[in-house]
Every structure is written in C-alpha cells, then in structure tokens.
Amino acid sequence: MKLIRSITRMQRISRALKAEKKTIGFVPTMGYLHEGHCSLVRKSVRECDVTVMSIYVNPLQFGPAEDFTKYPRDLNRDAALAKKNGVDYLFVPDDSEMYPASYRTRVEVDGITRTMCGASRPGHFQGVTTVVAKLFNIVMPDSAYFGQKDIQQALVITAMARDLNLPIKIKVLPIVREPGGLAMSSRNAYLSESRRREVRIVYRALTAARGLIRRGERRSAVIIAKMKKLLSTIKSVKIDYIVIVDPCGLLPKKKIAGTTIIAAAIFVDNVRLIDNIVIKV
Ligand code: AMP
C-alpha cells in the first residue's frame, strides 16, 4: 500500500491506472477506521482492480460548535487497517492543498439537504458534496463506496453524481453494527462503556418500529411515538430527530407504504449519533 499526500501525485497515479485500463474503486473516509469502513474497502477490492481510500477530516462539513478539532485521528492505526483490508493507495491530503487561501467554490444539492441532518447541521451537506466532488476529480474512480449508516449523505452524493453527469457508480452498503446493535461510528470512541450500552436503545427503537410495521401498523405518528417513548427510558439520550421519510425527497410520510426510511439522530454526552433502517412493505 502506498501513502499519497499530494493531490497532483494522486491524479498522476489515477491517470496512469486508467491508461492501463484498470478500474478504480474509491472509499472516502474521515479515518479512525472501524469494521464499517473496512466492509466498504473489501467490497471495492472484490469489484475493482485497484482500491483507493482517502482519509480527510473535512473542515467544511463541520459547524463552528461541532467536533472538528477533537474528531478522533490515528493515521498509523488506520494505515495498518487499510493495508490489511486490501487498500492499494491511501490518499491523505493536507488542508492547505485542499483549501488554499484562494479557494472559492462550493457544490450544493438542493432539497434533500435541508431535512433531517441538514436541518440540524446547516451547511453540512454543502461541505460534504464539495469535498466529495473534489476527491472524485482527484481520484477519478469508476465506483465509489458509501455506507447506509449515513443514508442522507449517500442519497445526496447519488443525486450529485447523477445531476453533474459524473461517470462514477455510487454504491451504498449495509450498516455494520457492534454486537448489541449499535451502528459502528468513529464517534463511538467518545463514549464510555456504559454510555455505549445505553445508546443501544437507538437500534432497539428502530427494530421496535420494524416490529410494529410487521404486525400491521402503518401510521407513522404511532410508530414515532413508540420510538420516542422507548428512547425516553434512557436519561442520557436526547433526541435530535426521529423521522419516517420517503427515500426520494426525504420528506415525512404519514403512512408506511413502499420503501420507507426510519431514521434517528440523538445526542448523548454532546456526541451526536445517527442510525436508520429501510423498510419495504
Ligand atoms: P466517515 O469516516 O464516518 O465519514 O465514514 C466514511 C464512510 O464509511 C461513509 O460512507 C460512511 O457511511 C461509512 N460508514 C460509517 N460507519 C459505517 C457503518 N457502521 N457501516 C457501514 N458503513 C459505515
């Protein structure tokens, strides 16, 4: 595995790979890798000739009161995990090269960036689409791999790729969970053991929702009320949102029908965690 820091070097490598007719799979991350990231890498390794992973904590997607400076970072550990899972090139750019003083451009997707996490984190998705568009132009992948864990992000990037005619297949892979159901996240590292156990309630609330639907409940309000009640049993958990939305517009659905996303965002000890399930009836 080669560690690449420079944007022009990464572009030169990608151009050479393309000239050799090699397909490039790309896994963009913010590092502090876990099994969720590794599952994306292994899929890329299976499907593509060469796998590039980026590690970049993108300042543009963090709000002023968010955890940009304290976001967990450990490049040595990440490099070992990336190599073990089959990454060929680990691209780790610098802020000064990604956003020099002269930097001016933003990429923005309308509509679906305003609901859910977009409502709680203004500007977040503009930061995400801007950095992912840059990374796509640097790495020039054939396929890019994202997790359903950040389902809104995956849909926003799918919309960006479609709208801007980017010749990149966007692949969305299932959520990898810890035993007990907590969705793996780099931010879980902020939590004590006891808090980690407490926040399992989020997945329990999602599975309770699924259970209600399987038993015939179709009213979103009833399902959301049940989820809120469950979450309220854990004092440390504060709800940011619980929504039942359609996968196209990410707008609330009154009744469960067709493909439906049930998503939750919570705070515990000021750490924001998200999770979701997709239901088909
Ligand atoms: P992050 O480093 O948190 O920005 O995540 C990088 C990529 O890994 C994103 O596409 C995430 O959706 C994905 N990812 C994060 N956590 C998980 C998980 N538990 N299961 C599957 N994919 C994940």
Coordinates of C-alpha atoms and ligand atoms in Angstrom, one line a residue, residues 28-31 34 36-37 39-40 71 145-150 153 173-176 183-186, ligand 1:
P28 CA -13.7 8.2 1.1
T29 CA -13.5 8.4 4.9
M30 CA -12.6 10.7 7.8
G31 CA -10.4 8.0 9.3
H34 CA -13.7 0.5 12.0
G36 CA -17.9 -0.3 8.7
H37 CA -15.2 1.4 6.7
S39 CA -16.6 -3.6 4.7
L40 CA -16.6 -0.8 2.0
Y71 CA -12.5 14.4 15.9
Y145 CA -18.5 3.1 -1.9
F146 CA -20.6 4.7 0.8
G147 CA -22.4 3.3 3.9
Q148 CA -26.1 3.3 4.5
K149 CA -25.2 4.4 8.1
D150 CA -25.1 8.0 6.6
Q153 CA -25.2 11.6 2.6
L173 CA -23.5 -0.8 1.5
P174 CA -25.4 -2.0 4.6
I175 CA -24.7 -0.7 8.1
V176 CA -22.2 -2.7 10.2
A183 CA -24.1 1.2 14.5
M184 CA -20.3 1.4 14.2
S185 CA -19.1 5.0 14.1
S186 CA -15.8 6.7 14.7
Ligands
AMP1 P1 -16.8 8.5 7.9 O1 -15.4 8.2 8.1 O2 -17.6 8.5 9.2 O3 -17.0 9.8 7.1 O4 -17.4 7.4 7.0 C1 -16.9 7.0 5.8 C2 -17.8 6.1 5.1 O5 -18.0 4.9 5.9 C3 -19.2 6.7 4.8 O6 -19.6 6.3 3.5 C4 -20.0 6.1 5.9 O7 -21.4 6.0 5.6 C5 -19.4 4.7 6.0 N1 -19.7 4.1 7.3 C6 -19.5 4.7 8.5 N2 -20.0 3.9 9.5 C7 -20.5 2.8 8.9 C8 -21.1 1.6 9.4 N3 -21.3 1.4 10.7 N4 -21.5 0.6 8.5 C9 -21.2 0.9 7.1 N5 -20.7 2.0 6.6 C10 -20.3 2.9 7.5

